[in-house]
């Protein structure tokens, strides 16, 4: 796990280069970030471009390390083209869900690859549910599905408490994107992996339940 395929290197490089351009160029950052009012005025490009900008180094590092851990599983068990479809589809669905949640907040803005990365995490876990992660700071292996579910629970916390200029709700749109697109591309999972399909649906159901109850 964590092998760097060429397409993963290209995506990480694009995120680093564009994010650092945004760190040093306020006008560039403002032009390409997710911003509800601008999108409503017709600047639809922001739904895509915001996925390559980040709030700070920590935000960029967390997303790229998460991508590093999970990308190879998707590329190896599907193929590079399907990986790109999942990555971009999850990025766009993440930002579309964020737009839906915040469509009445004209000044709401956010950035990050979180939607795309959430989609890749969910895809990888669906494809290889038994894999473990070996984190630098934890001496024991962590089941990948626990990391994935924890990632989304942190996103709920971030959404509820409006933590940073980060698209926490885009995590969920991305997870839904990765979940659905992977099941479309690999329908055999319904025969081999129904337990994980059900388990990974739980945080998504929790999100929409909280949203309906007005708790987010």
PDB file of C-alpha atoms in Angstrom:
ATOM      1  CA  UNK A   1       0.000   0.000   0.000  1.00  0.00           C
ATOM      2  CA  UNK A   2       1.202   3.493  -0.750  1.00  0.00           C
ATOM      3  CA  UNK A   3       3.038   2.670  -3.976  1.00  0.00           C
ATOM      4  CA  UNK A   4       3.231   5.787  -6.129  1.00  0.00           C
ATOM      5  CA  UNK A   5       1.835   5.222  -9.613  1.00  0.00           C
ATOM      6  CA  UNK A   6       2.569   7.906 -12.224  1.00  0.00           C
ATOM      7  CA  UNK A   7      -1.012   9.204 -12.205  1.00  0.00           C
ATOM      8  CA  UNK A   8      -0.865   9.587  -8.407  1.00  0.00           C
ATOM      9  CA  UNK A   9       2.389  11.549  -8.713  1.00  0.00           C
ATOM     10  CA  UNK A  10       0.801  13.834 -11.325  1.00  0.00           C
ATOM     11  CA  UNK A  11      -2.268  14.510  -9.153  1.00  0.00           C
ATOM     12  CA  UNK A  12      -0.188  15.163  -6.013  1.00  0.00           C
ATOM     13  CA  UNK A  13       2.146  17.454  -7.991  1.00  0.00           C
ATOM     14  CA  UNK A  14      -0.831  19.389  -9.400  1.00  0.00           C
ATOM     15  CA  UNK A  15      -2.277  19.849  -5.909  1.00  0.00           C
ATOM     16  CA  UNK A  16       1.059  21.005  -4.475  1.00  0.00           C
ATOM     17  CA  UNK A  17       1.855  23.411  -7.326  1.00  0.00           C
ATOM     18  CA  UNK A  18      -1.619  24.981  -7.488  1.00  0.00           C
ATOM     19  CA  UNK A  19      -1.974  25.133  -3.687  1.00  0.00           C
ATOM     20  CA  UNK A  20       1.387  26.894  -3.308  1.00  0.00           C
ATOM     21  CA  UNK A  21       0.435  29.321  -6.064  1.00  0.00           C
ATOM     22  CA  UNK A  22      -2.690  30.056  -4.016  1.00  0.00           C
ATOM     23  CA  UNK A  23      -0.714  30.428  -0.771  1.00  0.00           C
ATOM     24  CA  UNK A  24       1.396  33.171  -2.354  1.00  0.00           C
ATOM     25  CA  UNK A  25      -1.141  34.835  -4.653  1.00  0.00           C
ATOM     26  CA  UNK A  26      -4.298  36.104  -2.969  1.00  0.00           C
ATOM     27  CA  UNK A  27      -5.988  37.070  -6.256  1.00  0.00           C
ATOM     28  CA  UNK A  28      -5.377  33.614  -7.738  1.00  0.00           C
ATOM     29  CA  UNK A  29      -6.792  31.962  -4.610  1.00  0.00           C
ATOM     30  CA  UNK A  30      -9.877  34.186  -4.642  1.00  0.00           C
ATOM     31  CA  UNK A  31     -10.454  33.618  -8.371  1.00  0.00           C
ATOM     32  CA  UNK A  32     -10.480  29.813  -8.214  1.00  0.00           C
ATOM     33  CA  UNK A  33     -11.814  28.911  -4.742  1.00  0.00           C
ATOM     34  CA  UNK A  34     -15.313  27.501  -4.208  1.00  0.00           C
ATOM     35  CA  UNK A  35     -17.579  30.498  -3.580  1.00  0.00           C
ATOM     36  CA  UNK A  36     -21.358  30.234  -3.710  1.00  0.00           C
ATOM     37  CA  UNK A  37     -22.093  33.709  -5.056  1.00  0.00           C
ATOM     38  CA  UNK A  38     -19.517  33.438  -7.836  1.00  0.00           C
ATOM     39  CA  UNK A  39     -20.832  30.013  -8.887  1.00  0.00           C
ATOM     40  CA  UNK A  40     -24.377  31.383  -8.946  1.00  0.00           C
ATOM     41  CA  UNK A  41     -23.115  34.145 -11.257  1.00  0.00           C
ATOM     42  CA  UNK A  42     -21.937  31.466 -13.690  1.00  0.00           C
ATOM     43  CA  UNK A  43     -18.341  30.768 -12.630  1.00  0.00           C
ATOM     44  CA  UNK A  44     -18.833  26.981 -12.743  1.00  0.00           C
ATOM     45  CA  UNK A  45     -15.077  26.368 -13.162  1.00  0.00           C
ATOM     46  CA  UNK A  46     -14.747  26.922  -9.404  1.00  0.00           C
ATOM     47  CA  UNK A  47     -16.540  23.588  -8.794  1.00  0.00           C
ATOM     48  CA  UNK A  48     -13.441  21.928 -10.289  1.00  0.00           C
ATOM     49  CA  UNK A  49     -10.578  24.348  -9.570  1.00  0.00           C
ATOM     50  CA  UNK A  50     -11.302  24.584  -5.821  1.00  0.00           C
ATOM     51  CA  UNK A  51     -10.347  20.917  -5.565  1.00  0.00           C
ATOM     52  CA  UNK A  52      -6.693  21.800  -6.205  1.00  0.00           C
ATOM     53  CA  UNK A  53      -6.434  24.657  -3.689  1.00  0.00           C
ATOM     54  CA  UNK A  54      -5.868  24.200   0.061  1.00  0.00           C
ATOM     55  CA  UNK A  55      -6.240  26.340   3.152  1.00  0.00           C
ATOM     56  CA  UNK A  56      -2.704  25.734   4.490  1.00  0.00           C
ATOM     57  CA  UNK A  57       0.192  23.261   4.562  1.00  0.00           C
ATOM     58  CA  UNK A  58      -1.485  20.987   7.126  1.00  0.00           C
ATOM     59  CA  UNK A  59      -4.654  20.735   5.027  1.00  0.00           C
ATOM     60  CA  UNK A  60      -2.611  19.952   1.886  1.00  0.00           C
ATOM     61  CA  UNK A  61      -0.435  17.387   3.693  1.00  0.00           C
ATOM     62  CA  UNK A  62      -3.386  15.551   5.246  1.00  0.00           C
ATOM     63  CA  UNK A  63      -5.193  15.225   1.920  1.00  0.00           C
ATOM     64  CA  UNK A  64      -2.117  14.154  -0.056  1.00  0.00           C
ATOM     65  CA  UNK A  65      -1.011  11.587   2.557  1.00  0.00           C
ATOM     66  CA  UNK A  66      -4.535  10.146   2.575  1.00  0.00           C
ATOM     67  CA  UNK A  67      -4.447   9.956  -1.233  1.00  0.00           C
ATOM     68  CA  UNK A  68      -1.005   8.306  -1.105  1.00  0.00           C
ATOM     69  CA  UNK A  69      -2.279   5.534   1.186  1.00  0.00           C
ATOM     70  CA  UNK A  70      -5.294   4.622  -0.928  1.00  0.00           C
ATOM     71  CA  UNK A  71      -4.661   5.519  -4.586  1.00  0.00           C
ATOM     72  CA  UNK A  72      -2.657   2.430  -5.554  1.00  0.00           C
ATOM     73  CA  UNK A  73      -5.400   0.051  -4.425  1.00  0.00           C
ATOM     74  CA  UNK A  74      -7.891   1.674  -6.805  1.00  0.00           C
ATOM     75  CA  UNK A  75      -5.414   1.844  -9.703  1.00  0.00           C
ATOM     76  CA  UNK A  76      -4.356  -1.772  -9.213  1.00  0.00           C
ATOM     77  CA  UNK A  77      -7.822  -3.307  -8.751  1.00  0.00           C
ATOM     78  CA  UNK A  78      -9.506  -1.168 -11.414  1.00  0.00           C
ATOM     79  CA  UNK A  79      -7.258   0.767 -13.828  1.00  0.00           C
ATOM     80  CA  UNK A  80      -5.747   4.278 -14.177  1.00  0.00           C
ATOM     81  CA  UNK A  81      -8.625   5.614 -16.320  1.00  0.00           C
ATOM     82  CA  UNK A  82     -11.245   4.406 -13.847  1.00  0.00           C
ATOM     83  CA  UNK A  83      -9.167   5.903 -11.014  1.00  0.00           C
ATOM     84  CA  UNK A  84      -9.285   9.293 -12.783  1.00  0.00           C
ATOM     85  CA  UNK A  85     -13.055   8.937 -13.328  1.00  0.00           C
ATOM     86  CA  UNK A  86     -13.544   8.262  -9.606  1.00  0.00           C
ATOM     87  CA  UNK A  87     -11.185  11.090  -8.563  1.00  0.00           C
ATOM     88  CA  UNK A  88     -12.751  13.771 -10.775  1.00  0.00           C
ATOM     89  CA  UNK A  89     -16.311  12.485 -10.293  1.00  0.00           C
ATOM     90  CA  UNK A  90     -15.862  12.556  -6.509  1.00  0.00           C
ATOM     91  CA  UNK A  91     -14.313  16.038  -6.625  1.00  0.00           C
ATOM     92  CA  UNK A  92     -17.275  17.410  -8.606  1.00  0.00           C
ATOM     93  CA  UNK A  93     -19.945  15.589  -6.590  1.00  0.00           C
ATOM     94  CA  UNK A  94     -18.293  16.803  -3.385  1.00  0.00           C
ATOM     95  CA  UNK A  95     -18.483  20.423  -4.456  1.00  0.00           C
ATOM     96  CA  UNK A  96     -22.002  20.011  -5.862  1.00  0.00           C
ATOM     97  CA  UNK A  97     -23.183  18.667  -2.498  1.00  0.00           C
ATOM     98  CA  UNK A  98     -21.462  21.570  -0.763  1.00  0.00           C
ATOM     99  CA  UNK A  99     -23.203  23.971  -3.140  1.00  0.00           C
ATOM    100  CA  UNK A 100     -26.551  22.316  -2.352  1.00  0.00           C
ATOM    101  CA  UNK A 101     -25.960  22.601   1.412  1.00  0.00           C
ATOM    102  CA  UNK A 102     -24.880  26.253   1.210  1.00  0.00           C
ATOM    103  CA  UNK A 103     -26.837  27.594  -1.781  1.00  0.00           C
ATOM    104  CA  UNK A 104     -28.473  30.274   0.380  1.00  0.00           C
ATOM    105  CA  UNK A 105     -25.146  31.434   1.890  1.00  0.00           C
ATOM    106  CA  UNK A 106     -23.941  33.842  -0.805  1.00  0.00           C
ATOM    107  CA  UNK A 107     -20.508  34.418   0.759  1.00  0.00           C
ATOM    108  CA  UNK A 108     -19.755  30.783   1.727  1.00  0.00           C
ATOM    109  CA  UNK A 109     -16.387  29.627   0.403  1.00  0.00           C
ATOM    110  CA  UNK A 110     -14.151  26.576   0.774  1.00  0.00           C
ATOM    111  CA  UNK A 111     -11.186  24.808  -0.816  1.00  0.00           C
ATOM    112  CA  UNK A 112      -9.544  21.398  -0.836  1.00  0.00           C
ATOM    113  CA  UNK A 113      -9.157  18.024  -2.532  1.00  0.00           C
ATOM    114  CA  UNK A 114     -11.136  16.445   0.302  1.00  0.00           C
ATOM    115  CA  UNK A 115     -14.058  15.400  -1.890  1.00  0.00           C
ATOM    116  CA  UNK A 116     -11.823  13.674  -4.418  1.00  0.00           C
ATOM    117  CA  UNK A 117      -9.733  12.014  -1.689  1.00  0.00           C
ATOM    118  CA  UNK A 118     -12.836  10.841   0.192  1.00  0.00           C
ATOM    119  CA  UNK A 119     -14.032   9.230  -3.014  1.00  0.00           C
ATOM    120  CA  UNK A 120     -10.728   7.383  -3.481  1.00  0.00           C
ATOM    121  CA  UNK A 121     -10.745   6.257   0.180  1.00  0.00           C
ATOM    122  CA  UNK A 122     -14.251   4.859  -0.109  1.00  0.00           C
ATOM    123  CA  UNK A 123     -13.443   3.213  -3.442  1.00  0.00           C
ATOM    124  CA  UNK A 124     -10.299   1.547  -2.066  1.00  0.00           C
ATOM    125  CA  UNK A 125     -12.088   0.234   1.014  1.00  0.00           C
ATOM    126  CA  UNK A 126     -14.908  -1.200  -1.094  1.00  0.00           C
ATOM    127  CA  UNK A 127     -12.394  -2.892  -3.391  1.00  0.00           C
ATOM    128  CA  UNK A 128     -10.114  -4.234  -0.651  1.00  0.00           C
ATOM    129  CA  UNK A 129     -11.986  -4.185   2.668  1.00  0.00           C
ATOM    130  CA  UNK A 130      -9.445  -6.258   4.578  1.00  0.00           C
ATOM    131  CA  UNK A 131      -6.466  -3.925   4.103  1.00  0.00           C
ATOM    132  CA  UNK A 132      -4.659  -2.290   7.032  1.00  0.00           C
ATOM    133  CA  UNK A 133      -2.885   1.055   7.334  1.00  0.00           C
ATOM    134  CA  UNK A 134       0.471   1.531   9.042  1.00  0.00           C
ATOM    135  CA  UNK A 135       0.622   5.140  10.220  1.00  0.00           C
ATOM    136  CA  UNK A 136       3.870   6.845  11.205  1.00  0.00           C
ATOM    137  CA  UNK A 137       2.672   7.737  14.705  1.00  0.00           C
ATOM    138  CA  UNK A 138       0.640   4.610  15.593  1.00  0.00           C
ATOM    139  CA  UNK A 139       2.598   1.357  16.226  1.00  0.00           C
ATOM    140  CA  UNK A 140      -0.222  -1.044  15.312  1.00  0.00           C
ATOM    141  CA  UNK A 141      -2.019  -1.590  11.984  1.00  0.00           C
ATOM    142  CA  UNK A 142      -5.368   0.202  11.593  1.00  0.00           C
ATOM    143  CA  UNK A 143      -8.182  -1.408   9.568  1.00  0.00           C
ATOM    144  CA  UNK A 144      -8.671   0.857   6.562  1.00  0.00           C
ATOM    145  CA  UNK A 145     -12.445   0.952   6.945  1.00  0.00           C
ATOM    146  CA  UNK A 146     -12.011   2.446  10.445  1.00  0.00           C
ATOM    147  CA  UNK A 147      -9.783   5.166   8.993  1.00  0.00           C
ATOM    148  CA  UNK A 148     -12.342   5.868   6.271  1.00  0.00           C
ATOM    149  CA  UNK A 149     -15.255   6.068   8.684  1.00  0.00           C
ATOM    150  CA  UNK A 150     -13.179   8.177  11.101  1.00  0.00           C
ATOM    151  CA  UNK A 151     -12.247  10.534   8.255  1.00  0.00           C
ATOM    152  CA  UNK A 152     -15.931  11.174   7.582  1.00  0.00           C
ATOM    153  CA  UNK A 153     -16.842  11.494  11.259  1.00  0.00           C
ATOM    154  CA  UNK A 154     -14.139  14.171  11.531  1.00  0.00           C
ATOM    155  CA  UNK A 155     -15.816  15.816   8.544  1.00  0.00           C
ATOM    156  CA  UNK A 156     -19.135  15.907  10.411  1.00  0.00           C
ATOM    157  CA  UNK A 157     -17.319  17.588  13.308  1.00  0.00           C
ATOM    158  CA  UNK A 158     -15.752  20.093  10.907  1.00  0.00           C
ATOM    159  CA  UNK A 159     -19.096  20.878   9.276  1.00  0.00           C
ATOM    160  CA  UNK A 160     -20.914  21.254  12.586  1.00  0.00           C
ATOM    161  CA  UNK A 161     -18.264  23.562  14.032  1.00  0.00           C
ATOM    162  CA  UNK A 162     -17.282  25.335  10.792  1.00  0.00           C
ATOM    163  CA  UNK A 163     -13.613  24.414  11.252  1.00  0.00           C
ATOM    164  CA  UNK A 164     -11.388  26.457   8.940  1.00  0.00           C
ATOM    165  CA  UNK A 165     -11.920  27.454   5.303  1.00  0.00           C
ATOM    166  CA  UNK A 166     -12.176  23.756   4.429  1.00  0.00           C
ATOM    167  CA  UNK A 167     -14.930  22.025   2.442  1.00  0.00           C
ATOM    168  CA  UNK A 168     -15.854  19.481   5.115  1.00  0.00           C
ATOM    169  CA  UNK A 169     -19.240  18.799   3.543  1.00  0.00           C
ATOM    170  CA  UNK A 170     -17.475  18.142   0.240  1.00  0.00           C
ATOM    171  CA  UNK A 171     -15.937  15.100   1.987  1.00  0.00           C
ATOM    172  CA  UNK A 172     -19.380  13.563   2.006  1.00  0.00           C
ATOM    173  CA  UNK A 173     -20.266  14.362  -1.570  1.00  0.00           C
ATOM    174  CA  UNK A 174     -16.914  12.884  -2.540  1.00  0.00           C
ATOM    175  CA  UNK A 175     -17.484   9.768  -0.443  1.00  0.00           C
ATOM    176  CA  UNK A 176     -20.896   9.305  -2.038  1.00  0.00           C
ATOM    177  CA  UNK A 177     -19.276   9.794  -5.460  1.00  0.00           C
ATOM    178  CA  UNK A 178     -16.527   7.243  -4.796  1.00  0.00           C
ATOM    179  CA  UNK A 179     -19.056   4.840  -3.317  1.00  0.00           C
ATOM    180  CA  UNK A 180     -21.533   4.997  -6.213  1.00  0.00           C
ATOM    181  CA  UNK A 181     -19.035   5.221  -9.086  1.00  0.00           C
ATOM    182  CA  UNK A 182     -17.054   2.251  -7.741  1.00  0.00           C
ATOM    183  CA  UNK A 183     -20.211   0.159  -7.436  1.00  0.00           C
ATOM    184  CA  UNK A 184     -21.091   1.086 -11.035  1.00  0.00           C
ATOM    185  CA  UNK A 185     -17.606   0.175 -12.270  1.00  0.00           C
ATOM    186  CA  UNK A 186     -17.324  -2.997 -10.160  1.00  0.00           C
ATOM    187  CA  UNK A 187     -20.863  -4.372  -9.655  1.00  0.00           C
ATOM    188  CA  UNK A 188     -19.430  -7.747  -8.586  1.00  0.00           C
ATOM    189  CA  UNK A 189     -18.941  -6.125  -5.158  1.00  0.00           C
ATOM    190  CA  UNK A 190     -22.643  -6.661  -4.464  1.00  0.00           C
ATOM    191  CA  UNK A 191     -21.906 -10.402  -4.446  1.00  0.00           C
ATOM    192  CA  UNK A 192     -18.599 -10.280  -2.582  1.00  0.00           C
ATOM    193  CA  UNK A 193     -18.778  -7.344  -0.196  1.00  0.00           C
ATOM    194  CA  UNK A 194     -22.310  -6.504   0.966  1.00  0.00           C
ATOM    195  CA  UNK A 195     -21.222  -6.087   4.608  1.00  0.00           C
ATOM    196  CA  UNK A 196     -18.739  -3.311   3.767  1.00  0.00           C
ATOM    197  CA  UNK A 197     -21.207  -1.698   1.357  1.00  0.00           C
ATOM    198  CA  UNK A 198     -23.641  -1.443   4.262  1.00  0.00           C
ATOM    199  CA  UNK A 199     -21.033  -0.354   6.815  1.00  0.00           C
ATOM    200  CA  UNK A 200     -19.676   2.462   4.658  1.00  0.00           C
ATOM    201  CA  UNK A 201     -23.196   3.744   4.067  1.00  0.00           C
ATOM    202  CA  UNK A 202     -23.619   4.481   7.796  1.00  0.00           C
ATOM    203  CA  UNK A 203     -21.703   7.815   7.995  1.00  0.00           C
ATOM    204  CA  UNK A 204     -23.502   9.015   4.854  1.00  0.00           C
ATOM    205  CA  UNK A 205     -26.894   8.174   6.385  1.00  0.00           C
ATOM    206  CA  UNK A 206     -25.803   9.873   9.631  1.00  0.00           C
ATOM    207  CA  UNK A 207     -24.899  13.063   7.758  1.00  0.00           C
ATOM    208  CA  UNK A 208     -28.239  13.355   6.012  1.00  0.00           C
ATOM    209  CA  UNK A 209     -30.068  12.484   9.221  1.00  0.00           C
ATOM    210  CA  UNK A 210     -28.262  15.307  11.050  1.00  0.00           C
ATOM    211  CA  UNK A 211     -28.901  17.688   8.152  1.00  0.00           C
ATOM    212  CA  UNK A 212     -32.637  16.873   8.166  1.00  0.00           C
ATOM    213  CA  UNK A 213     -32.752  17.329  11.935  1.00  0.00           C
ATOM    214  CA  UNK A 214     -31.121  20.749  11.586  1.00  0.00           C
ATOM    215  CA  UNK A 215     -28.032  19.759  13.561  1.00  0.00           C
ATOM    216  CA  UNK A 216     -25.673  20.777  10.751  1.00  0.00           C
TER     217      UNK A 216
END
